[in-house]
Coordinates of C-alpha atoms and ligand atoms in Angstrom, one line a residue:
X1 CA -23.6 24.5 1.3
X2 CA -21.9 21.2 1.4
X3 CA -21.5 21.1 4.8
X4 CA -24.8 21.8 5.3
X5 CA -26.2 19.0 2.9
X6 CA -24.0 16.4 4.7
X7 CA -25.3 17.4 8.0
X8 CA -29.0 17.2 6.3
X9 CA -28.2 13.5 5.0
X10 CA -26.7 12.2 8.3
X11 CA -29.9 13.2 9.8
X12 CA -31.8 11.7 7.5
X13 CA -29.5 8.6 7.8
X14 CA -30.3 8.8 11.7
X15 CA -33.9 8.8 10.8
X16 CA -34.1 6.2 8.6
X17 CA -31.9 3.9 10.4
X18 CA -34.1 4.3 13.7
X19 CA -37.3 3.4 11.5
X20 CA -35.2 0.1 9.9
X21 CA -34.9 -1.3 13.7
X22 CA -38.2 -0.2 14.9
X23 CA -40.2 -0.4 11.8
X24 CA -43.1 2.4 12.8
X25 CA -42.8 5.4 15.3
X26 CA -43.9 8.6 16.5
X27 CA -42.2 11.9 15.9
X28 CA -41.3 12.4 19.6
X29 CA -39.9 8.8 19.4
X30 CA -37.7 9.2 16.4
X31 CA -36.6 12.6 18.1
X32 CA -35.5 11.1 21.3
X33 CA -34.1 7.8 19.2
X34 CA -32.0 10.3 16.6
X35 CA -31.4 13.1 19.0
X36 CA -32.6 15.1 16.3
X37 CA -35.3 18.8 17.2
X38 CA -38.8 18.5 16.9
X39 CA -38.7 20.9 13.6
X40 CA -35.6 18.7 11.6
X41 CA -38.0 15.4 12.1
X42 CA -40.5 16.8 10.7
X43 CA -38.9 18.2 7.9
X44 CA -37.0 15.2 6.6
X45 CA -40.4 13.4 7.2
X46 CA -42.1 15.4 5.1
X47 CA -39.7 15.6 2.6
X48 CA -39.5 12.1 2.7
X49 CA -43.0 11.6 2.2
X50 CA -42.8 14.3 -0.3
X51 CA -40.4 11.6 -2.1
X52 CA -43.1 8.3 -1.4
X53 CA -40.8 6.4 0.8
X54 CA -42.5 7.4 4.3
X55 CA -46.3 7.2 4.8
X56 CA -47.6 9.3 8.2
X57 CA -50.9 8.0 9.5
X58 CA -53.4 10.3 11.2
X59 CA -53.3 11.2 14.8
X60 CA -56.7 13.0 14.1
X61 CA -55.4 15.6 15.9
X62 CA -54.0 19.2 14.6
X63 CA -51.1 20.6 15.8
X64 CA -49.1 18.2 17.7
X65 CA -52.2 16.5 18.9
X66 CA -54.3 16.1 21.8
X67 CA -55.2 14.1 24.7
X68 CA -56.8 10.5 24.2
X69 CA -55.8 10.2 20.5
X70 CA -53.3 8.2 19.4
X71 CA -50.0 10.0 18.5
X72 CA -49.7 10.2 14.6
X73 CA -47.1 7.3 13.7
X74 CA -44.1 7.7 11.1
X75 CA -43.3 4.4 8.9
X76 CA -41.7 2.9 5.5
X77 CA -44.1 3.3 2.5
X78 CA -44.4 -0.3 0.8
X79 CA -43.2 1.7 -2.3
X80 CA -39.5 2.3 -0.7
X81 CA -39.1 -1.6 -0.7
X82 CA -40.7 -4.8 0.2
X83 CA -39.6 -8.4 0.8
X84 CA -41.1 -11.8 0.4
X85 CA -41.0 -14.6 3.4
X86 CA -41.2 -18.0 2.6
X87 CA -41.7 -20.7 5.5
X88 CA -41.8 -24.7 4.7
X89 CA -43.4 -26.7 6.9
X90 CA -43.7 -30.5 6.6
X91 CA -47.5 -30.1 5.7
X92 CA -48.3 -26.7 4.9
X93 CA -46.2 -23.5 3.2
X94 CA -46.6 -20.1 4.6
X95 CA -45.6 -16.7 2.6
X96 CA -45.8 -13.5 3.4
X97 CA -45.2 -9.2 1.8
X98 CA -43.5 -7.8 4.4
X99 CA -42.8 -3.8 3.7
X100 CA -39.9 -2.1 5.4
X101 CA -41.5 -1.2 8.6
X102 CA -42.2 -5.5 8.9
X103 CA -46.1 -4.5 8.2
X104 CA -47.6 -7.7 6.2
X105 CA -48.6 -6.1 3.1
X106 CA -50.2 -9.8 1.6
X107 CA -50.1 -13.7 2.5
X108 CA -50.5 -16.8 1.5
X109 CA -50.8 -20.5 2.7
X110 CA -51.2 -23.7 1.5
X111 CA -52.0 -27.2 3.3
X112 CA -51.0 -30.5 1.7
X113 CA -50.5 -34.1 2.4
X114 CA -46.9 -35.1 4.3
X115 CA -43.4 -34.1 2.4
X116 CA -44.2 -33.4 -1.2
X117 CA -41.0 -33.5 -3.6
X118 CA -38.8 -30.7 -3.0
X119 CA -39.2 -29.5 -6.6
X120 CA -43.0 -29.1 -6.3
X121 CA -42.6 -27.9 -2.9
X122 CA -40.7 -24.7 -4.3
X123 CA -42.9 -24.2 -7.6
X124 CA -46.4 -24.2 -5.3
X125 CA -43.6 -21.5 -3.3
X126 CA -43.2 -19.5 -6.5
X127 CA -46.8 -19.7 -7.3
X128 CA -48.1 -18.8 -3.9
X129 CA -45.3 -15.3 -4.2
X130 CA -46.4 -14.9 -7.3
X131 CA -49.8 -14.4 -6.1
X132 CA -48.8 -12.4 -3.1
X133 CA -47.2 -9.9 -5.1
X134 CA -50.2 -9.3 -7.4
X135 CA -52.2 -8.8 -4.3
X136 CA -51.1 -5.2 -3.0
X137 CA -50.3 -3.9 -6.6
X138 CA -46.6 -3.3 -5.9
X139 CA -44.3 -4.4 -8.7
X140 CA -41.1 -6.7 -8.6
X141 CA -38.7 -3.7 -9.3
X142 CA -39.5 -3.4 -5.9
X143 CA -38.7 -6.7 -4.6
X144 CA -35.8 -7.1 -2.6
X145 CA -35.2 -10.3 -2.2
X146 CA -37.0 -13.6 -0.9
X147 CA -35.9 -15.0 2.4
X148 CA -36.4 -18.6 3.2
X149 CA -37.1 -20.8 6.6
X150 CA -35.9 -24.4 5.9
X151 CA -36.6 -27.5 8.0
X152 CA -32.7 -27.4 8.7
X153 CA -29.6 -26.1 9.9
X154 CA -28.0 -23.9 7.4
X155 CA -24.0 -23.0 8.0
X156 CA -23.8 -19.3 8.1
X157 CA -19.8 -19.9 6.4
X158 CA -21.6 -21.2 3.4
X159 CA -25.3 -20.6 3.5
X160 CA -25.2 -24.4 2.5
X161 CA -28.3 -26.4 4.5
X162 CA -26.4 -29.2 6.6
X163 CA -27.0 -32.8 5.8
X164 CA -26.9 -34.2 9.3
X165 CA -25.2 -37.5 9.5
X166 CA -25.3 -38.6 5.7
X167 CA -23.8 -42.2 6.5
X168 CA -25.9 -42.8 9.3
X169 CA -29.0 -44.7 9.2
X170 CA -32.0 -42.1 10.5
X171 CA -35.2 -42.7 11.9
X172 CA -38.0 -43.3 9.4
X173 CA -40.5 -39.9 9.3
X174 CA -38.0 -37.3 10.5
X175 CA -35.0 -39.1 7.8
X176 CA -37.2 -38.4 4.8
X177 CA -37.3 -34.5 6.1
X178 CA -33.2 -34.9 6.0
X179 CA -33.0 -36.6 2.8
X180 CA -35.7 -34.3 0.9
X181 CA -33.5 -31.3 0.7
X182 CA -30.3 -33.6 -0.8
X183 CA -28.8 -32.5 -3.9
X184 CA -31.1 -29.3 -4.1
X185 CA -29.8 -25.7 -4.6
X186 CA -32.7 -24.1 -2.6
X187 CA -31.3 -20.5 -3.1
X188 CA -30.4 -21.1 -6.7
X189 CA -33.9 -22.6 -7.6
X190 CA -36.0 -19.9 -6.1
X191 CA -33.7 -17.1 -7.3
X192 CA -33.8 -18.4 -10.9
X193 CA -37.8 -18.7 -11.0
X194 CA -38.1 -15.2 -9.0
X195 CA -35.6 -13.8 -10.5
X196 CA -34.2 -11.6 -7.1
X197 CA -31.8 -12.8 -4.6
X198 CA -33.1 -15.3 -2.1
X199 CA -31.8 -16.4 1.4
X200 CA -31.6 -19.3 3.4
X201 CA -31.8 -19.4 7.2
X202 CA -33.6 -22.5 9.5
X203 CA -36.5 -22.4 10.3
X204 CA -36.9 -21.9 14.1
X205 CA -33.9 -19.4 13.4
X206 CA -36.5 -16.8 11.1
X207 CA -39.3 -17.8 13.5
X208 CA -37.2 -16.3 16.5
X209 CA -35.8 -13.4 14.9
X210 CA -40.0 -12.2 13.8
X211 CA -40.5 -13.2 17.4
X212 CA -37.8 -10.7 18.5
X213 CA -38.5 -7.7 16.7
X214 CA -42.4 -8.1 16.6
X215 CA -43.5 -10.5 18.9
X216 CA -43.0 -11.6 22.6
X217 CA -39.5 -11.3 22.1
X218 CA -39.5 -7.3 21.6
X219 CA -37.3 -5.3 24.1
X220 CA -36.1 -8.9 26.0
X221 CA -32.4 -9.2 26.2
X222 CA -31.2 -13.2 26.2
X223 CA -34.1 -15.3 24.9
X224 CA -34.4 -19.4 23.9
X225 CA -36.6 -19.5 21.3
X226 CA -37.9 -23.3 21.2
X227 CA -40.4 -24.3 18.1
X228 CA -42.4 -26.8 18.9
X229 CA -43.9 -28.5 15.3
X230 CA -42.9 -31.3 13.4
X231 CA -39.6 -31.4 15.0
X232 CA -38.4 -29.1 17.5
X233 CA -36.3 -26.4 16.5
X234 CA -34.6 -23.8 18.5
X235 CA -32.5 -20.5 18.5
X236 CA -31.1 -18.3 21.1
X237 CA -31.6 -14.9 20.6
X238 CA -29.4 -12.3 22.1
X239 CA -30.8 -8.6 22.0
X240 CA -32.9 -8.9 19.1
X241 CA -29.7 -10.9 17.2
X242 CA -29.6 -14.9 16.5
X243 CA -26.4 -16.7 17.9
X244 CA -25.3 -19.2 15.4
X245 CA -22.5 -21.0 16.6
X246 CA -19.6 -22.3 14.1
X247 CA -21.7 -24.2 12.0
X248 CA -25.4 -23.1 12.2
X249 CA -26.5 -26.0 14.6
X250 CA -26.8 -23.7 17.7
X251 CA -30.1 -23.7 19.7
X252 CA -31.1 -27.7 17.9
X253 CA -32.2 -28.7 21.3
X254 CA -33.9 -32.1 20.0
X255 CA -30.5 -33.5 20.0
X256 CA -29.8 -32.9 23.9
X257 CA -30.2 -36.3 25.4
X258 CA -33.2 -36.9 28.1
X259 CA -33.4 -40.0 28.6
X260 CA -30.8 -43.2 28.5
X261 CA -33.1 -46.3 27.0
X262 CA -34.9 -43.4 24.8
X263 CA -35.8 -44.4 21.5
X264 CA -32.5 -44.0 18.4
X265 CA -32.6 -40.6 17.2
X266 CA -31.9 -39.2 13.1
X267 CA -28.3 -38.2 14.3
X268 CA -27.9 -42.4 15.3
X269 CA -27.3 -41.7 19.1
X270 CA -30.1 -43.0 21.7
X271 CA -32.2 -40.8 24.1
X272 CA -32.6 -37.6 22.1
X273 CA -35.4 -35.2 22.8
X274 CA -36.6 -35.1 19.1
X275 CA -37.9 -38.7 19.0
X276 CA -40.0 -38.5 22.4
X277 CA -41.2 -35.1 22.4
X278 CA -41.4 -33.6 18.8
X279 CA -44.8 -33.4 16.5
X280 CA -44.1 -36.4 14.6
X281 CA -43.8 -38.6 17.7
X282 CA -46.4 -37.2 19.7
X283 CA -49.6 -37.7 17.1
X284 CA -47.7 -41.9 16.4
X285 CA -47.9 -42.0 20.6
X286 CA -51.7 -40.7 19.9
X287 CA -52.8 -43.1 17.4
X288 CA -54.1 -45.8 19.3
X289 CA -56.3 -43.9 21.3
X290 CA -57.6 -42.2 18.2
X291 CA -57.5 -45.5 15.9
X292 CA -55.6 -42.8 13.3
X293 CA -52.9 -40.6 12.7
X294 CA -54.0 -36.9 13.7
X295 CA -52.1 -34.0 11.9
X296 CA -50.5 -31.9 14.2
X297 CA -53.5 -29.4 14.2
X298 CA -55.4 -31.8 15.2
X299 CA -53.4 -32.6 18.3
X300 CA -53.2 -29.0 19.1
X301 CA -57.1 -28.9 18.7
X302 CA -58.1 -32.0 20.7
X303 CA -55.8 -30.4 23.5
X304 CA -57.7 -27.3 23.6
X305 CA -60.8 -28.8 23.3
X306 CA -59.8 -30.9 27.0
X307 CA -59.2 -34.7 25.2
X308 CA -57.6 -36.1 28.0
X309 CA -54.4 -38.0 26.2
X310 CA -53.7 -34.9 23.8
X311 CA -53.6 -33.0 26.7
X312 CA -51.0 -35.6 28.7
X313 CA -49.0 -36.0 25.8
X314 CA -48.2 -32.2 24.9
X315 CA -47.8 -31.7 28.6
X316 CA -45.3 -34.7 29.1
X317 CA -43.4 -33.0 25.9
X318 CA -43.3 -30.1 27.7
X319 CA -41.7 -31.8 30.6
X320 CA -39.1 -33.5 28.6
X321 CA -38.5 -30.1 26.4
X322 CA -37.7 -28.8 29.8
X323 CA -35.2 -31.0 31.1
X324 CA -33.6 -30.5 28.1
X325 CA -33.2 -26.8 28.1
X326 CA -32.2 -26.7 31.8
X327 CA -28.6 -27.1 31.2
X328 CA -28.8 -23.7 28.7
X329 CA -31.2 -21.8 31.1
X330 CA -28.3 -22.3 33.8
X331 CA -25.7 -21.5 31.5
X332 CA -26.8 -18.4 29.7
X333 CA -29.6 -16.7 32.5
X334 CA -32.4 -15.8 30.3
X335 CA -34.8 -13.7 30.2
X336 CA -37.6 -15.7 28.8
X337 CA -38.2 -19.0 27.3
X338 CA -40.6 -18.5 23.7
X339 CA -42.7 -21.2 23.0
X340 CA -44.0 -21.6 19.4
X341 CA -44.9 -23.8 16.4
X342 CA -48.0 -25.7 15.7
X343 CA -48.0 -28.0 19.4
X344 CA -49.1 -24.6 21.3
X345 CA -52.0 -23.1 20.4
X346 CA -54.5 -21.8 22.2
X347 CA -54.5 -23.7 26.1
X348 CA -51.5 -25.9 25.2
X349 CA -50.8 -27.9 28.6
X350 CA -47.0 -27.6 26.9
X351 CA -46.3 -24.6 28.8
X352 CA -47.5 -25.6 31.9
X353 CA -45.4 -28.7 31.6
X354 CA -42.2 -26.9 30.5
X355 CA -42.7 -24.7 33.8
X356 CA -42.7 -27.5 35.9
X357 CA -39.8 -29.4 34.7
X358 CA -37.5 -26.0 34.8
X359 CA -38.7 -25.5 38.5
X360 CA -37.3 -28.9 39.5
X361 CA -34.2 -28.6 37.5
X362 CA -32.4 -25.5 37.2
X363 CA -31.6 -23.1 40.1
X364 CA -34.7 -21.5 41.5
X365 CA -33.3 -17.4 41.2
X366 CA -32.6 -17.7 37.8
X367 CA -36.4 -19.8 37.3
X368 CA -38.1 -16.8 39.5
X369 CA -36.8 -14.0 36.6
X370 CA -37.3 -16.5 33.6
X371 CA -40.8 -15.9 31.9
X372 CA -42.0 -18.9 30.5
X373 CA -44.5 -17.7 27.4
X374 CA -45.9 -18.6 24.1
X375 CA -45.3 -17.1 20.5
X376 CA -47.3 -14.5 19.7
X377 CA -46.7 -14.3 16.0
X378 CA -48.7 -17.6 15.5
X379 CA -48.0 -19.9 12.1
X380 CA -46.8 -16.7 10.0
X381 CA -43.4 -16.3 12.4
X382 CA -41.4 -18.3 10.0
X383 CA -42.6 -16.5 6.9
X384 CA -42.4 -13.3 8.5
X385 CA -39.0 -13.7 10.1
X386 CA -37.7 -14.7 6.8
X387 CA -38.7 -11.6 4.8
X388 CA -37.6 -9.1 7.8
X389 CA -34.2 -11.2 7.3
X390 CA -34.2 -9.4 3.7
X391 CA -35.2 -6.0 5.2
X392 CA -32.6 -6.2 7.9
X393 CA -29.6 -7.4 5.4
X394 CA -27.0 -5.1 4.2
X395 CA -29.1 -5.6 0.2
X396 CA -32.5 -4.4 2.2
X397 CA -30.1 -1.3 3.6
X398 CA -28.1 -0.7 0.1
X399 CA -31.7 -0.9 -1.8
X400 CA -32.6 2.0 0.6
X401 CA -29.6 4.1 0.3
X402 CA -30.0 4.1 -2.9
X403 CA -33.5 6.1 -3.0
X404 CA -32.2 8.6 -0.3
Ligands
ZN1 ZN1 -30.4 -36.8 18.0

């Protein structure tokens, strides 16, 4: 009999395991994906919804269906676990319920004026979980944990957020950013007020990761993730998985240098593509056509709607974006080049310009199998990417475990 039950659990190990990486499936998919018969899956499915930690959702068909309906689909119940993502952004906050399968179970956002102080930026974060939680009627004995995009690199040694440069003079907007986050204990704060385990990871990291295992990442093998916003961020994804480097700062593309006479960059060197192609620069290079400052939606908006300089602006950061990355797109051979953040929305010129530059600059075989393409995940990525960090840790695996 004991032989028997540990057979029983390692299938249901198998099963669960497949739904953790592919958040929701169909029978004949978790049979191929476990090796396990038609008749085990569906008994450890139904015992397991038995139990409330797998929901099954209606193929409308009886009896292994029929032709022209959708396959019924297996997934997590929000009751076996969820996870809150929390995403700061230089003038807004994203955060998001994510379940086990990744489905978004609530969210929340909030806008505000430029940089508020770091300790009001986290209680409006606290306030705005607070609310997500009450939203779905789950309660926090089933909260995981809280993951956490920040506007930095963090050091995976330490889970400390860098402080580029500290004796360095830095560049006025983009120093503030830097200087912001000094002297706080992110994780500490938030864990304290929340009272469940938070962590920290940068934000174009989370925003790649949600990218890769929900958005037009899914099923690519080598991918540069860039995050065009505020500042550009980047990551380099490897089958689903973020490579880090020593220190965190992998994939921080604004710091490649583009240009000789550019203008001095927050890291005190000259040329950087931050400072010429990131959100901050772009709406100050807009503001004399406009006779203001536009926010970065707005530059994203005037673009789609054809104003003429928003459109060569994004389109020359594309360009420079591009020269930049050439040097990694020789290097590592990708398989696609992810465009996100709040510069490429709907009919960005960005893309088109990144295209170009790449064509001219890195070698054209390994151009004619790179896809060029935008986020799909929109402004949640970050948030989202942040809780599926939780889900995908070894706490979101040990909080399962522990109700199988
Ligand atoms: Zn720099």
């Amino acid at each position: 009999v004991a032989a028997i039950d540990e057979v029983r659990d390692r299938s249901t190990q198998a099963l669960v395991e497949a739904l953790r990486a592919h958040g929701t499936l169909t029978r004949a998919e978790l049979g191929q994906m476990t090796g396990l018969s038609r008749a085990t899956v569906a008994s450890i499915v139904d015992e397991l919804v038995t139990r409330g930690l797998l929901l099954t959702t209606q193929s409308g068909a009886g009896q292994g269906g029929s032709r022209g309906r959708p396959p019924a689909t297996v997934r997590f119940h929000p009751r076996a676990g969820v996870a809150l993502g929390i995403s700061m952004e230089r003038e807004n906050l994203q955060v998001a319920l994510l379940d086990l399968s990744l489905n978004i179970l609530a969210h929340r956002s909030l806008e505000f004026d430029l940089d508020p102080p770091v300790d009001k930026l986290l209680e409006m974060a606290a306030e705005l979980c607070d609310e997500a939680l009450r939203d779905p009627g789950t309660d926090r004995g089933e909260l995981i944990g809280v993951g956490v995009g920040v506007p930095r690199p963090v050091d995976p040694r330490t889970g400390a957020i860098e402080l580029r440069n500290r004796t360095q003079q830095r560049e006025g907007h983009d120093a503030e950013a830097h200087d912001r986050f000094t002297g706080y204990d992110v994780e500490s704060t938030l864990a304290a007020r929340l009272g469940v385990p938070v962590m920290i990871e940068n934000d174009a990291n989370v925003a790649a990761l949600a990218e890769a295992a929900i958005g037009a990442g899914r099923g690519r093998d080598t991918v540069i993730f860039i995050r065009a916003s505020w500042g550009i961020g980047g990551a380099v994804l490897r089958r689903g998985r973020l490579y880090r480097g020593r220190t965190g700062s992998a994939g921080e593309f604004a710091h490649i240098r583009v240009r000789d006479d550019g203008p001095v960059c927050g890291c005190g060197r000259r040329g950087c593509l931050g400072p010429l192609a990131a959100g901050w620069a772009v709406r100050r290079v807009l503001e004399p056509a406009l006779g203001r400052t536009p926010t970065l939606r707005e530059v994203a908006e005037l673009a789609a709607g054809g104003h003429v300089g928003a459109r060569r602006v994004l389109a020359d950061s594309g360009r420079l974006i591009g020269k930049a990355i050439a040097g990694t797109c020789l290097a590592l051979n990708p398989d696609a080049v992810i465009v996100g953040g709040d510069l490429v929305g709907e009919g960005s010129p960005m893309l088109d310009g990144l295209r170009q530059s790449l064509q001219m600059s890195a070698l054209p075989a390994s151009v004619q199998a790179l896809s060029v393409l935008p986020a799909r995940l929109g402004p949640n990525a970050g948030a989202l990417g942040a809780a599926g960090m939780v889900l995908h840790s070894p706490a979101g695996a040990a909080h399962l475990a522990q109700q199988l």
